[in-house]
């Protein structure tokens, strides 16, 4: 991206800009390349204008949440990466629509902090997100969750910006959430309204601590990873644990370069400081091949991979 293109896109906007930004370092894997520009809008007006201009100039746009489900290729990505971490995009607003049990959660809000804040406010229905790193936008996009439920369980509506910058609201009856997926189009998620239930904060705290302890016991949460690398496949109408298949195929502990199939949860790939994105991709391919050979099942990635050959949303 040359300097004329840059100043035309965001030179006059209320945004923070980092050129040739090391976005791989912003992911939980902590590896991968750079983006032409990482842009942090200060407010919705700047965000909308930026998206309009990217659309008009056919500049690729990608949205970076907390990078907890993301692998950035070693040679990075072209175009613009947008991060919603200014305070306008990270707030929770209580008493939405005059309802004490409705909360407006902005797309850049942190899941850990949201779980804590909602627990303190005595609002139940979000504890299933305990111990899941990420942002509201990233979680809604893939209906993040686990054995205690998914974020879609409490979503009342979602507000998005499409690739032209137009604001669209999807109500509950238009939304379908399924296992690690939703029917939301590939738009920027600006916010979601959560429908929750009043509950005793002390009882909620106990629930949150129990879920956190269970996650800590079953996942390598302190290591660098992107959570589950593969989706649990559906076989004969039943979801089968990808981790179990990977374990039974003998892949636990296997490594390529600085990437390793976790010993504590076979569906996690963890990275050491010397790891590259190519190591992770090669290990993913190796695991897929082994599971296909040994178990006759083709695993599909859950982790999102950004590269120069995969185009952004605009
Ligand atoms: C230790 C660990 C444990 C995990 N455990 C779980 C678990 O139990 N259950 C589970 O479901 N997941 C789990 N994950 C994966 C991850 O937490 C979730 O996928 C989470 O939803 C990712 O959110 P994010 O903001 O980090 O998204 P990112 O990783 O930043 O992005 C992922 C995708 O979402 C898109 N995106 C992000 N924000 C927006 C937005 N505002 N609008 C539109 N698109 C957006 C990105 O463009 C990208 O395509 C785990 C990850 C780790 C590292």
Coordinates of C-alpha atoms and ligand atoms in Angstrom, one line a residue:
X1 CA 0.0 0.0 0.0
X2 CA 1.7 3.3 -1.1
X3 CA 1.5 6.6 0.7
X4 CA -1.2 8.1 -1.6
X5 CA -3.4 5.1 -1.0
X6 CA -2.8 5.3 2.7
X7 CA -3.6 9.0 3.0
X8 CA -6.7 8.6 0.9
X9 CA -8.0 5.8 3.0
X10 CA -7.4 7.0 6.6
X11 CA -5.1 10.1 6.6
X12 CA -8.0 12.4 7.8
X13 CA -9.8 9.9 10.0
X14 CA -10.1 9.7 13.8
X15 CA -8.1 6.4 13.9
X16 CA -4.8 5.1 15.2
X17 CA -2.7 3.6 12.5
X18 CA 0.3 1.2 12.6
X19 CA 1.8 0.5 9.2
X20 CA 3.5 -2.8 8.4
X21 CA 2.0 -4.0 11.6
X22 CA 3.2 -7.3 13.2
X23 CA -0.4 -8.7 13.6
X24 CA 0.8 -12.3 14.2
X25 CA 2.2 -11.1 17.5
X26 CA -1.4 -9.9 18.4
X27 CA -2.7 -13.5 18.2
X28 CA -2.7 -16.1 21.0
X29 CA -0.4 -18.3 18.9
X30 CA 2.0 -15.2 18.9
X31 CA 3.3 -16.1 15.5
X32 CA 2.8 -15.1 11.9
X33 CA 3.4 -12.1 9.6
X34 CA 2.4 -8.5 9.1
X35 CA -0.4 -6.5 7.7
X36 CA -0.1 -3.4 5.4
X37 CA -1.9 -1.4 8.1
X38 CA -3.5 -2.1 11.5
X39 CA -6.2 0.5 12.1
X40 CA -8.0 1.2 15.4
X41 CA -10.9 3.5 14.8
X42 CA -11.9 5.8 17.7
X43 CA -15.6 5.8 17.0
X44 CA -18.3 4.4 14.7
X45 CA -18.2 7.3 12.3
X46 CA -14.5 6.8 11.5
X47 CA -15.1 3.0 11.2
X48 CA -17.9 3.4 8.8
X49 CA -16.0 5.9 6.6
X50 CA -13.0 3.6 6.6
X51 CA -15.1 0.7 5.5
X52 CA -16.8 2.7 2.8
X53 CA -13.4 3.9 1.4
X54 CA -11.9 0.3 1.5
X55 CA -15.0 -0.9 -0.4
X56 CA -14.7 1.9 -3.0
X57 CA -11.0 1.1 -3.5
X58 CA -11.3 -2.7 -3.3
X59 CA -8.9 -2.7 -0.4
X60 CA -9.1 -6.0 1.5
X61 CA -10.5 -5.6 5.1
X62 CA -10.1 -8.1 7.9
X63 CA -11.3 -7.8 11.5
X64 CA -9.0 -8.8 14.3
X65 CA -10.6 -9.6 17.6
X66 CA -8.4 -10.9 20.4
X67 CA -6.7 -13.3 18.0
X68 CA -7.7 -16.4 20.1
X69 CA -8.9 -18.4 17.1
X70 CA -6.5 -17.1 14.4
X71 CA -3.4 -18.2 12.6
X72 CA -1.7 -15.5 10.5
X73 CA 0.5 -16.9 7.7
X74 CA 4.3 -16.1 7.9
X75 CA 4.2 -13.7 5.0
X76 CA 1.2 -11.8 6.5
X77 CA -1.8 -10.3 4.8
X78 CA -2.4 -7.4 2.4
X79 CA -4.8 -4.5 3.0
X80 CA -6.3 -3.3 6.2
X81 CA -6.8 -5.0 9.5
X82 CA -9.3 -3.3 11.8
X83 CA -9.2 -3.8 15.6
X84 CA -12.1 -2.6 17.7
X85 CA -10.3 -1.9 21.0
X86 CA -11.1 1.8 21.5
X87 CA -13.5 2.3 24.4
X88 CA -16.5 3.0 22.2
X89 CA -16.2 -0.6 20.9
X90 CA -15.4 -2.4 24.2
X91 CA -18.2 -1.3 26.6
X92 CA -21.1 -3.2 28.1
X93 CA -24.2 -1.1 28.5
X94 CA -26.7 -2.2 31.1
X95 CA -30.5 -1.7 31.1
X96 CA -30.7 -1.7 27.3
X97 CA -34.2 -0.9 26.0
X98 CA -35.2 -0.1 29.6
X99 CA -34.9 -3.8 30.5
X100 CA -32.7 -4.7 33.5
X101 CA -31.9 -8.1 32.0
X102 CA -30.8 -6.8 28.6
X103 CA -27.1 -5.8 28.1
X104 CA -25.6 -4.2 25.0
X105 CA -22.2 -5.7 24.5
X106 CA -19.9 -4.0 22.0
X107 CA -18.1 -6.2 19.5
X108 CA -14.6 -5.5 20.9
X109 CA -15.6 -6.2 24.5
X110 CA -13.3 -8.8 26.2
X111 CA -15.0 -12.1 27.1
X112 CA -13.1 -12.6 30.3
X113 CA -14.0 -9.1 31.6
X114 CA -17.6 -9.5 30.4
X115 CA -18.1 -12.8 32.3
X116 CA -16.7 -11.1 35.5
X117 CA -18.8 -7.9 35.0
X118 CA -22.0 -9.7 34.4
X119 CA -21.4 -12.0 37.4
X120 CA -20.8 -8.9 39.6
X121 CA -24.1 -7.3 38.3
X122 CA -26.0 -10.5 39.1
X123 CA -27.0 -11.4 35.6
X124 CA -27.0 -15.1 34.7
X125 CA -26.8 -16.7 31.2
X126 CA -23.3 -15.8 30.2
X127 CA -21.2 -18.1 32.5
X128 CA -20.9 -20.6 29.7
X129 CA -18.3 -18.2 28.3
X130 CA -16.0 -18.6 31.3
X131 CA -12.4 -19.3 30.4
X132 CA -12.9 -18.7 26.7
X133 CA -10.6 -16.0 25.5
X134 CA -11.7 -13.6 22.8
X135 CA -14.0 -10.7 22.0
X136 CA -17.8 -10.6 21.8
X137 CA -17.6 -10.1 18.0
X138 CA -15.2 -13.1 17.5
X139 CA -17.4 -15.3 19.8
X140 CA -20.7 -14.4 18.1
X141 CA -19.2 -15.0 14.6
X142 CA -18.5 -18.6 15.4
X143 CA -20.9 -19.2 18.3
X144 CA -18.1 -19.9 20.7
X145 CA -18.9 -22.1 23.7
X146 CA -18.5 -25.6 25.1
X147 CA -20.2 -28.2 27.2
X148 CA -22.0 -25.5 29.3
X149 CA -23.6 -23.8 26.3
X150 CA -22.7 -21.3 23.6
X151 CA -22.9 -17.5 23.3
X152 CA -25.8 -17.8 20.9
X153 CA -27.9 -19.1 23.8
X154 CA -28.3 -15.5 25.2
X155 CA -28.2 -13.4 22.0
X156 CA -31.3 -11.2 21.5
X157 CA -30.0 -9.3 18.4
X158 CA -26.8 -8.5 16.6
X159 CA -25.8 -5.3 14.9
X160 CA -23.4 -5.5 12.0
X161 CA -21.7 -3.3 9.3
X162 CA -21.7 -4.9 5.9
X163 CA -18.8 -4.4 3.4
X164 CA -20.3 -1.1 2.2
X165 CA -20.5 0.3 5.7
X166 CA -24.3 -0.1 6.0
X167 CA -25.6 -0.9 9.5
X168 CA -27.8 -4.0 9.7
X169 CA -29.6 -5.4 12.7
X170 CA -30.5 -9.1 13.0
X171 CA -33.2 -10.0 15.5
X172 CA -33.4 -13.3 17.4
X173 CA -35.9 -14.8 15.0
X174 CA -33.5 -14.1 12.1
X175 CA -30.5 -15.7 13.8
X176 CA -29.6 -19.4 13.8
X177 CA -26.8 -20.6 16.0
X178 CA -25.4 -24.1 15.6
X179 CA -22.3 -25.9 16.8
X180 CA -19.4 -23.3 16.3
X181 CA -21.3 -21.5 13.6
X182 CA -24.1 -19.0 12.9
X183 CA -26.0 -17.9 9.9
X184 CA -24.6 -14.3 10.2
X185 CA -23.2 -13.1 7.0
X186 CA -19.5 -12.3 6.8
X187 CA -20.0 -8.7 8.2
X188 CA -18.2 -6.7 11.0
X189 CA -20.1 -7.4 14.2
X190 CA -20.5 -4.1 16.0
X191 CA -22.5 -5.2 19.0
X192 CA -24.9 -7.8 20.4
X193 CA -27.8 -7.5 22.8
X194 CA -27.6 -10.2 25.5
X195 CA -30.8 -11.4 27.1
X196 CA -29.9 -12.5 30.7
X197 CA -31.7 -13.5 34.0
X198 CA -31.3 -11.9 37.4
X199 CA -29.4 -14.1 39.8
X200 CA -27.5 -14.0 43.1
X201 CA -24.0 -12.7 42.3
X202 CA -22.5 -15.1 44.9
X203 CA -24.2 -18.1 43.4
X204 CA -23.0 -16.9 40.0
X205 CA -19.4 -16.6 41.2
X206 CA -19.5 -20.2 42.4
X207 CA -20.7 -21.3 39.0
X208 CA -18.0 -19.3 37.1
X209 CA -15.3 -20.7 39.4
X210 CA -16.5 -24.3 38.8
X211 CA -16.5 -23.9 35.0
X212 CA -13.1 -22.2 35.1
X213 CA -11.6 -25.0 37.2
X214 CA -13.0 -27.6 34.8
X215 CA -11.6 -25.8 31.8
X216 CA -8.2 -25.4 33.5
X217 CA -8.1 -29.1 34.2
X218 CA -8.8 -30.2 30.6
X219 CA -7.1 -27.6 28.4
X220 CA -3.5 -26.2 28.2
X221 CA -4.7 -22.7 29.0
X222 CA -1.3 -21.3 29.9
X223 CA 0.3 -22.3 26.6
X224 CA 0.2 -20.4 23.4
X225 CA -2.5 -21.9 21.2
X226 CA -5.8 -21.0 19.3
X227 CA -8.0 -23.4 21.3
X228 CA -9.4 -26.3 19.4
X229 CA -7.7 -26.5 16.0
X230 CA -10.4 -28.8 14.3
X231 CA -14.2 -28.9 14.5
X232 CA -15.7 -32.0 16.1
X233 CA -16.9 -33.9 13.1
X234 CA -20.5 -35.1 12.7
X235 CA -20.7 -38.8 12.2
X236 CA -24.1 -40.6 12.0
X237 CA -25.8 -37.4 13.3
X238 CA -23.6 -37.3 16.3
X239 CA -20.7 -34.9 17.1
X240 CA -17.5 -36.9 17.8
X241 CA -14.6 -35.4 19.7
X242 CA -11.9 -34.4 17.2
X243 CA -9.4 -34.6 20.2
X244 CA -10.3 -38.2 20.8
X245 CA -9.8 -39.1 17.1
X246 CA -6.4 -37.3 17.0
X247 CA -5.4 -39.1 20.2
X248 CA -6.5 -42.5 18.9
X249 CA -4.6 -41.8 15.6
X250 CA -1.4 -41.5 17.7
X251 CA -0.7 -37.8 17.2
X252 CA -0.6 -36.6 20.8
X253 CA 2.8 -35.0 21.5
X254 CA 3.9 -35.0 17.9
X255 CA 5.7 -31.9 16.7
X256 CA 6.9 -30.1 13.7
X257 CA 9.5 -27.4 14.4
X258 CA 8.1 -25.3 17.3
X259 CA 4.5 -26.6 17.0
X260 CA 3.3 -29.5 19.0
X261 CA 0.0 -31.4 19.5
X262 CA -0.7 -30.8 23.1
X263 CA -0.2 -33.7 25.5
X264 CA -3.1 -32.5 27.7
X265 CA -5.7 -31.9 24.9
X266 CA -5.0 -33.5 21.5
X267 CA -7.2 -30.9 19.6
X268 CA -4.9 -28.1 20.8
X269 CA -1.6 -27.2 18.9
X270 CA 0.7 -25.2 21.1
X271 CA 3.6 -23.1 20.0
X272 CA 7.1 -22.6 21.4
X273 CA 9.1 -19.4 20.8
X274 CA 10.8 -20.8 17.7
X275 CA 7.5 -21.8 16.0
X276 CA 6.4 -20.4 12.7
X277 CA 2.9 -20.4 11.1
X278 CA 4.3 -22.9 8.5
X279 CA 5.1 -25.3 11.4
X280 CA 1.5 -25.1 12.6
X281 CA 0.0 -25.5 9.1
X282 CA 2.3 -28.5 8.4
X283 CA 1.4 -30.1 11.7
X284 CA -2.3 -29.5 11.0
X285 CA -2.0 -31.2 7.6
X286 CA -0.1 -34.1 9.2
X287 CA -2.8 -34.6 11.8
X288 CA -5.5 -34.5 9.2
X289 CA -3.7 -37.1 7.1
X290 CA -3.2 -39.4 10.1
X291 CA -6.8 -39.2 11.3
X292 CA -8.0 -39.8 7.7
X293 CA -5.7 -42.9 7.4
X294 CA -6.3 -44.3 10.9
X295 CA -10.0 -43.4 11.5
X296 CA -11.4 -42.7 8.0
X297 CA -12.6 -39.2 9.1
X298 CA -11.7 -35.9 7.4
X299 CA -11.2 -33.1 10.0
X300 CA -12.2 -29.6 9.2
X301 CA -10.3 -26.6 10.7
X302 CA -11.9 -24.6 13.4
X303 CA -9.0 -22.1 13.6
X304 CA -9.3 -19.2 11.0
X305 CA -6.2 -18.9 8.8
X306 CA -5.3 -15.6 7.3
X307 CA -2.9 -15.5 4.3
X308 CA -2.3 -13.4 1.2
X309 CA -4.1 -16.0 -1.0
X310 CA -7.2 -15.8 1.2
X311 CA -9.0 -12.5 0.5
X312 CA -10.4 -10.2 3.2
X313 CA -14.1 -9.3 3.5
X314 CA -14.0 -6.3 1.2
Ligands
LIG1 C1 -6.8 -21.3 25.4 C2 -7.9 -21.2 24.5 C3 -9.1 -21.8 24.8 C4 -10.2 -21.7 24.0 N1 -11.4 -22.4 24.3 C5 -12.5 -22.3 23.5 C6 -13.7 -22.9 23.9 O1 -13.8 -23.5 24.9 N2 -14.8 -22.7 23.1 C7 -14.7 -22.0 21.9 O2 -15.7 -21.9 21.2 N3 -13.5 -21.4 21.5 C8 -12.4 -21.5 22.3 N4 -11.2 -20.9 21.9 C9 -11.2 -20.2 20.7 C10 -11.5 -18.7 20.8 O3 -11.5 -18.4 22.2 C11 -12.9 -18.4 20.2 O4 -13.0 -18.8 18.9 C12 -13.2 -16.8 20.3 O5 -14.5 -16.7 19.9 C13 -12.2 -16.1 19.4 O6 -12.6 -14.7 19.5 P1 -11.5 -13.6 19.0 O7 -12.1 -12.2 19.3 O8 -10.2 -13.8 19.6 O9 -11.5 -13.8 17.4 P2 -10.2 -13.7 16.5 O10 -9.3 -14.9 16.8 O11 -9.5 -12.4 16.6 O12 -10.8 -13.9 15.1 C14 -11.4 -15.1 14.7 C15 -12.4 -14.8 13.5 O13 -13.4 -13.9 14.0 C16 -13.5 -12.7 13.2 N5 -13.9 -11.6 14.0 C17 -13.3 -11.2 15.2 N6 -14.0 -10.1 15.7 C18 -14.9 -9.9 14.8 C19 -16.0 -8.9 14.7 N7 -16.1 -7.9 15.6 N8 -16.8 -8.9 13.6 C20 -16.7 -9.9 12.7 N9 -15.7 -10.8 12.7 C21 -14.9 -10.8 13.7 C22 -12.1 -12.6 12.6 O14 -12.1 -11.8 11.5 C23 -11.7 -14.0 12.4 O15 -12.3 -14.4 11.1 C24 -10.1 -21.0 22.8 C25 -8.9 -20.3 22.4 C26 -7.8 -20.4 23.3 C27 -6.6 -19.7 22.9

